[in-house]
Amino acid sequence: MNSHAAHSPTDKRKAALLSLYTNLLLMLLKVAVGVLSGSVSVLSEAAHSASDLVASGIAVFSVRIADLPPDELHPYGHGKAESLAALAQALLLLGAATLIIYEAIARLLQHAGPQRVELGMAIMAVSALANIGVVRYMLRVAGQTQSQALAADAENHRVDIYTAAGVLLGLLLVRLTGYSFFDPLLAIAVALLIMNTTWRLMHEALATLMDTHLPAEDVEMVRQVLHDDPSVLGYHKLRTRIAGSVRHVDAHVLMDDELSLAQAHDLTEQVEDRIREALPNTEVTLHTEPYHAEQRHQSEDH
């Protein structure tokens, strides 16, 4: 009574590899420019890209694991590997943000300012533009495949756009005013933005790992299918969750006592199919019970 909706593991892997290579290239460029320019905000972005690089590596690995079919040891599949990857990415971002704040405060206390500001501005512009393209592609693939790991990685790149723009602004202010403190101050602002994203990613990953129910609109869709089906006289014990890109729905449905076992089975299969049509890529397990017998059983229990 279960079914896997089709999705494209190849697209997921391509998107994860694109993220990995982009982060590698940007990290190397930012390290070189940060050292040459002496800009703590550029170096903070290099640290950010380094954490993103590790996160992208985790994403590449996790989407491969998550797409493995169920086996004897993992009968529900490997989908939660993506949630674990998203949690690891969030922790890496938190570490990078902490390092950025530490380095920025040290620069403020030392009154150290950047040199060759134009070089730093150029790499930040390149970083922002490159990440815009990567984010668009990754969000499209993440939406098509319901990949939590790719969605988390795409959010990392989205943060990169904002942080690169912030660093670019800080360097521009240094260039226009001559006040070097703008550089570390913008680096701290970058770190705080990263921490905000980190909290959201951790919350989403932990919600999945703790088997939080599906979004309200998805649950309502399931309820509507059960309510509208004439063969379903009632239902209870409706439970939902998600593992990776696969939703899981199970419930007890009440049907006419006079139905034969074969008839009840066929009708239950049809209800499951309708739920899967409403919510693609969903594993559905319905337990069928005779309506009047269940009503008597519940009355006796109370």
Coordinates of C-alpha atoms in Angstrom, one line a residue:
M1 CA 0.0 0.0 0.0
N2 CA 3.0 2.3 -0.3
S3 CA 4.5 4.2 -3.2
H4 CA 7.5 6.3 -4.0
A5 CA 6.8 9.2 -6.3
A6 CA 9.4 9.8 -9.0
H7 CA 12.0 12.4 -8.5
S8 CA 15.4 13.0 -10.0
P9 CA 18.5 11.9 -8.0
T10 CA 20.7 13.1 -10.8
D11 CA 19.4 16.6 -10.7
K12 CA 20.0 16.7 -6.9
R13 CA 23.6 15.5 -7.3
K14 CA 24.3 18.0 -10.1
A15 CA 22.9 20.8 -7.9
A16 CA 25.0 19.7 -4.9
L17 CA 28.2 19.5 -7.0
L18 CA 27.5 22.9 -8.5
S19 CA 27.3 24.3 -5.0
L20 CA 30.5 22.5 -4.0
Y21 CA 32.6 23.8 -6.9
T22 CA 31.2 27.3 -6.6
N23 CA 32.2 27.4 -2.9
L24 CA 35.6 26.1 -3.6
L25 CA 36.4 28.7 -6.2
L26 CA 35.0 31.6 -4.2
M27 CA 36.8 30.5 -1.1
L28 CA 40.2 30.5 -2.9
L29 CA 39.5 33.9 -4.4
K30 CA 38.4 35.4 -1.1
V31 CA 41.4 34.1 0.8
A32 CA 43.8 35.5 -1.8
V33 CA 42.0 38.9 -2.0
G34 CA 41.6 39.0 1.8
V35 CA 45.3 38.5 2.4
L36 CA 46.3 41.0 -0.3
S37 CA 43.8 43.7 0.8
G38 CA 44.0 43.1 4.5
S39 CA 40.2 43.3 4.8
V40 CA 38.8 41.4 7.8
S41 CA 35.4 41.5 6.1
V42 CA 36.7 39.8 3.0
L43 CA 38.6 37.3 5.2
S44 CA 35.4 36.7 7.1
E45 CA 33.7 35.9 3.9
A46 CA 36.5 33.5 3.1
A47 CA 35.8 31.7 6.4
H48 CA 32.1 31.7 5.5
S49 CA 32.9 30.2 2.1
A50 CA 35.1 27.6 3.8
S51 CA 32.2 26.5 6.0
D52 CA 29.9 26.5 3.0
L53 CA 32.4 24.3 1.2
V54 CA 32.3 21.7 4.0
A55 CA 28.5 22.1 4.1
S56 CA 28.3 21.5 0.3
G57 CA 30.4 18.4 0.7
I58 CA 28.0 17.2 3.3
A59 CA 25.1 17.9 1.0
V60 CA 26.7 16.0 -1.9
F61 CA 27.1 13.0 0.4
S62 CA 23.7 13.2 2.0
V63 CA 21.7 13.4 -1.2
R64 CA 23.5 10.2 -2.3
I65 CA 22.6 8.5 1.0
A66 CA 19.0 9.8 1.1
D67 CA 18.3 8.4 -2.4
L68 CA 19.2 4.9 -1.4
P69 CA 16.2 2.5 -1.4
P70 CA 14.9 1.1 1.9
D71 CA 16.7 -2.0 3.1
E72 CA 16.5 -4.5 5.9
L73 CA 18.2 -2.2 8.4
H74 CA 16.4 1.0 7.2
P75 CA 12.9 -0.1 6.2
Y76 CA 11.7 3.5 6.0
G77 CA 14.5 4.5 3.7
H78 CA 17.4 6.9 4.3
G79 CA 15.6 10.3 3.8
K80 CA 16.6 11.7 7.2
A81 CA 20.2 11.8 6.0
E82 CA 19.2 15.1 4.4
S83 CA 17.9 16.5 7.7
L84 CA 21.2 15.5 9.5
A85 CA 23.1 17.2 6.7
A86 CA 21.0 20.4 7.1
L87 CA 21.7 20.3 10.9
A88 CA 25.4 19.9 10.3
Q89 CA 25.4 22.8 7.8
A90 CA 23.7 25.0 10.4
L91 CA 26.3 24.1 13.0
L92 CA 29.1 24.9 10.6
L93 CA 27.5 28.3 9.8
L94 CA 27.3 29.0 13.5
G95 CA 31.0 28.2 13.9
A96 CA 31.9 30.5 11.0
A97 CA 29.8 33.4 12.4
T98 CA 31.5 33.1 15.8
L99 CA 34.9 33.2 14.1
I100 CA 34.0 36.2 12.1
I101 CA 32.8 38.2 15.2
Y102 CA 36.0 37.3 17.0
E103 CA 38.2 38.5 14.2
A104 CA 36.2 41.6 13.6
I105 CA 36.4 42.6 17.3
A106 CA 40.2 42.0 17.3
R107 CA 40.5 44.3 14.2
L108 CA 38.4 47.0 15.9
L109 CA 40.6 46.9 19.0
Q110 CA 43.8 47.0 16.8
H111 CA 42.4 49.9 14.7
A112 CA 43.6 47.9 11.7
G113 CA 42.1 48.9 8.3
P114 CA 42.0 47.3 4.9
Q115 CA 44.4 48.1 2.0
R116 CA 43.6 47.8 -1.7
V117 CA 39.9 48.3 -1.1
E118 CA 39.0 48.1 -4.7
L119 CA 40.2 44.6 -5.0
G120 CA 38.0 43.5 -2.1
M121 CA 35.0 45.3 -3.7
A122 CA 35.6 43.4 -7.0
I123 CA 35.6 40.0 -5.4
M124 CA 32.5 40.7 -3.4
A125 CA 30.7 41.8 -6.5
V126 CA 31.8 38.6 -8.3
S127 CA 30.7 36.5 -5.3
A128 CA 27.2 38.1 -5.1
L129 CA 26.6 37.6 -8.9
A130 CA 27.8 34.0 -8.9
N131 CA 25.6 33.1 -5.9
I132 CA 22.5 34.6 -7.5
G133 CA 22.7 32.1 -10.3
V134 CA 23.5 29.2 -8.0
V135 CA 20.6 30.0 -5.6
R136 CA 18.1 30.1 -8.4
Y137 CA 19.1 26.8 -9.8
M138 CA 19.4 25.1 -6.4
L139 CA 16.0 26.3 -5.2
R140 CA 14.4 25.1 -8.3
V141 CA 15.9 21.6 -7.9
A142 CA 15.2 21.6 -4.2
G143 CA 11.5 22.5 -4.8
Q144 CA 11.2 19.8 -7.5
T145 CA 12.8 17.0 -5.3
Q146 CA 11.7 18.2 -1.9
S147 CA 15.3 18.0 -0.8
Q148 CA 16.0 19.5 2.6
A149 CA 19.7 19.3 2.2
L150 CA 19.7 21.2 -1.1
A151 CA 17.2 23.8 0.4
A152 CA 19.6 24.3 3.3
D153 CA 22.6 24.6 1.0
A154 CA 20.6 27.1 -1.2
E155 CA 19.9 29.2 1.9
N156 CA 23.6 29.2 2.6
H157 CA 24.2 30.7 -0.9
R158 CA 21.4 33.2 -0.4
V159 CA 23.1 34.4 2.8
D160 CA 26.3 34.7 0.8
I161 CA 24.6 37.2 -1.5
Y162 CA 23.5 39.4 1.4
T163 CA 26.8 39.1 3.2
A164 CA 28.8 39.9 0.0
A165 CA 26.6 42.9 -0.6
G166 CA 27.1 44.0 3.1
V167 CA 30.9 43.6 2.8
L168 CA 30.9 45.5 -0.5
L169 CA 29.0 48.3 1.2
G170 CA 31.4 48.4 4.1
L171 CA 34.4 48.6 1.8
L172 CA 32.7 51.3 -0.3
L173 CA 32.2 53.3 2.9
V174 CA 35.9 52.8 3.8
R175 CA 36.8 54.0 0.3
L176 CA 34.6 57.1 0.5
T177 CA 35.2 58.2 4.1
G178 CA 38.6 56.8 5.0
Y179 CA 37.2 55.4 8.2
S180 CA 38.5 51.8 8.6
F181 CA 36.1 50.8 11.3
F182 CA 33.3 50.3 8.7
D183 CA 35.1 47.1 7.6
P184 CA 35.0 45.1 10.9
L185 CA 31.5 46.6 11.8
L186 CA 30.1 45.2 8.5
A187 CA 31.8 41.9 9.2
I188 CA 29.9 41.7 12.5
A189 CA 26.7 42.5 10.8
V190 CA 27.4 39.7 8.3
A191 CA 28.0 37.3 11.2
L192 CA 24.7 38.2 12.9
L193 CA 22.8 37.6 9.6
I194 CA 24.5 34.2 9.4
M195 CA 23.4 33.4 12.9
N196 CA 19.8 34.3 12.1
T197 CA 19.8 31.9 9.1
T198 CA 21.5 29.2 11.3
W199 CA 18.7 29.3 13.8
R200 CA 16.1 28.8 11.1
L201 CA 18.0 25.9 9.5
M202 CA 18.4 24.2 12.9
H203 CA 14.8 24.6 13.7
E204 CA 13.7 23.0 10.4
A205 CA 16.1 20.1 10.6
L206 CA 15.3 19.3 14.2
A207 CA 11.5 19.4 13.4
T208 CA 12.0 16.8 10.7
L209 CA 14.3 14.6 12.9
M210 CA 11.7 14.8 15.7
D211 CA 8.9 13.7 13.3
T212 CA 6.9 16.9 13.5
H213 CA 3.7 16.6 11.5
L214 CA 3.5 17.9 8.0
P215 CA 2.6 21.5 7.3
A216 CA -1.1 22.4 8.2
E217 CA -2.0 22.7 4.5
D218 CA -0.7 19.2 3.7
V219 CA -2.6 17.7 6.7
E220 CA -5.8 19.5 5.7
M221 CA -5.4 18.1 2.2
V222 CA -5.3 14.5 3.6
R223 CA -8.3 15.2 5.8
Q224 CA -10.2 16.6 2.8
V225 CA -9.6 13.4 0.8
L226 CA -10.8 11.2 3.7
H227 CA -13.8 13.4 4.3
D228 CA -14.8 13.5 0.6
D229 CA -14.5 9.8 0.0
P230 CA -17.9 8.1 0.2
S231 CA -16.4 4.8 1.3
V232 CA -14.8 6.3 4.4
L233 CA -17.4 6.6 7.1
G234 CA -14.9 8.1 9.6
Y235 CA -11.2 8.1 10.5
H236 CA -8.9 8.5 13.5
K237 CA -5.2 8.2 14.5
L238 CA -4.1 10.3 11.6
R239 CA -0.3 10.7 11.7
T240 CA 2.0 12.5 9.3
R241 CA 5.7 13.2 9.1
I242 CA 8.5 13.7 6.5
A243 CA 11.8 12.0 6.0
G244 CA 14.0 13.7 3.4
S245 CA 11.8 14.3 0.4
V246 CA 9.3 11.6 1.2
R247 CA 6.1 12.3 3.2
H248 CA 4.6 9.6 5.4
V249 CA 0.8 9.4 6.1
D250 CA -0.9 6.7 8.2
A251 CA -4.4 6.6 9.6
H252 CA -7.3 4.2 10.7
V253 CA -10.3 4.5 8.4
L254 CA -13.8 3.2 9.1
M255 CA -15.8 1.4 6.4
D256 CA -19.1 -0.4 6.1
D257 CA -19.2 -3.6 8.3
E258 CA -20.9 -5.5 5.4
L259 CA -18.0 -5.1 3.0
S260 CA -16.0 -8.3 2.3
L261 CA -12.2 -8.2 3.1
A262 CA -11.4 -8.0 -0.6
Q263 CA -13.9 -5.1 -1.1
A264 CA -12.5 -3.2 1.9
H265 CA -9.0 -3.8 0.6
D266 CA -9.8 -2.5 -2.9
L267 CA -11.6 0.6 -1.5
T268 CA -8.7 1.3 0.9
E269 CA -6.2 1.1 -2.0
Q270 CA -8.3 3.7 -3.9
V271 CA -8.3 6.1 -0.9
E272 CA -4.5 5.7 -0.7
D273 CA -4.2 6.5 -4.4
R274 CA -6.3 9.7 -3.9
I275 CA -4.1 10.9 -1.1
R276 CA -1.0 10.2 -3.2
E277 CA -2.5 12.2 -6.1
A278 CA -3.2 15.1 -3.7
L279 CA 0.3 14.9 -2.1
P280 CA 2.9 13.5 -4.6
N281 CA 5.9 11.5 -3.2
T282 CA 4.0 10.3 -0.2
E283 CA 4.0 6.9 1.5
V284 CA 0.4 6.1 2.6
T285 CA -0.6 3.3 5.0
L286 CA -4.2 3.0 5.9
H287 CA -5.6 0.5 8.5
T288 CA -9.2 -0.4 7.7
E289 CA -11.7 -1.0 10.5
P290 CA -15.5 -2.0 10.4
Y291 CA -17.5 1.2 11.3
H292 CA -20.1 -0.2 13.8
A293 CA -17.7 -2.7 15.4
E294 CA -15.2 0.2 16.1
Q295 CA -17.9 2.4 17.4
R296 CA -18.9 -0.3 19.9
H297 CA -15.3 -0.9 20.8
Q298 CA -14.8 2.8 21.5
S299 CA -18.0 3.0 23.6
E300 CA -16.9 0.1 25.7
D301 CA -13.5 1.8 26.3
H302 CA -15.2 4.9 27.6

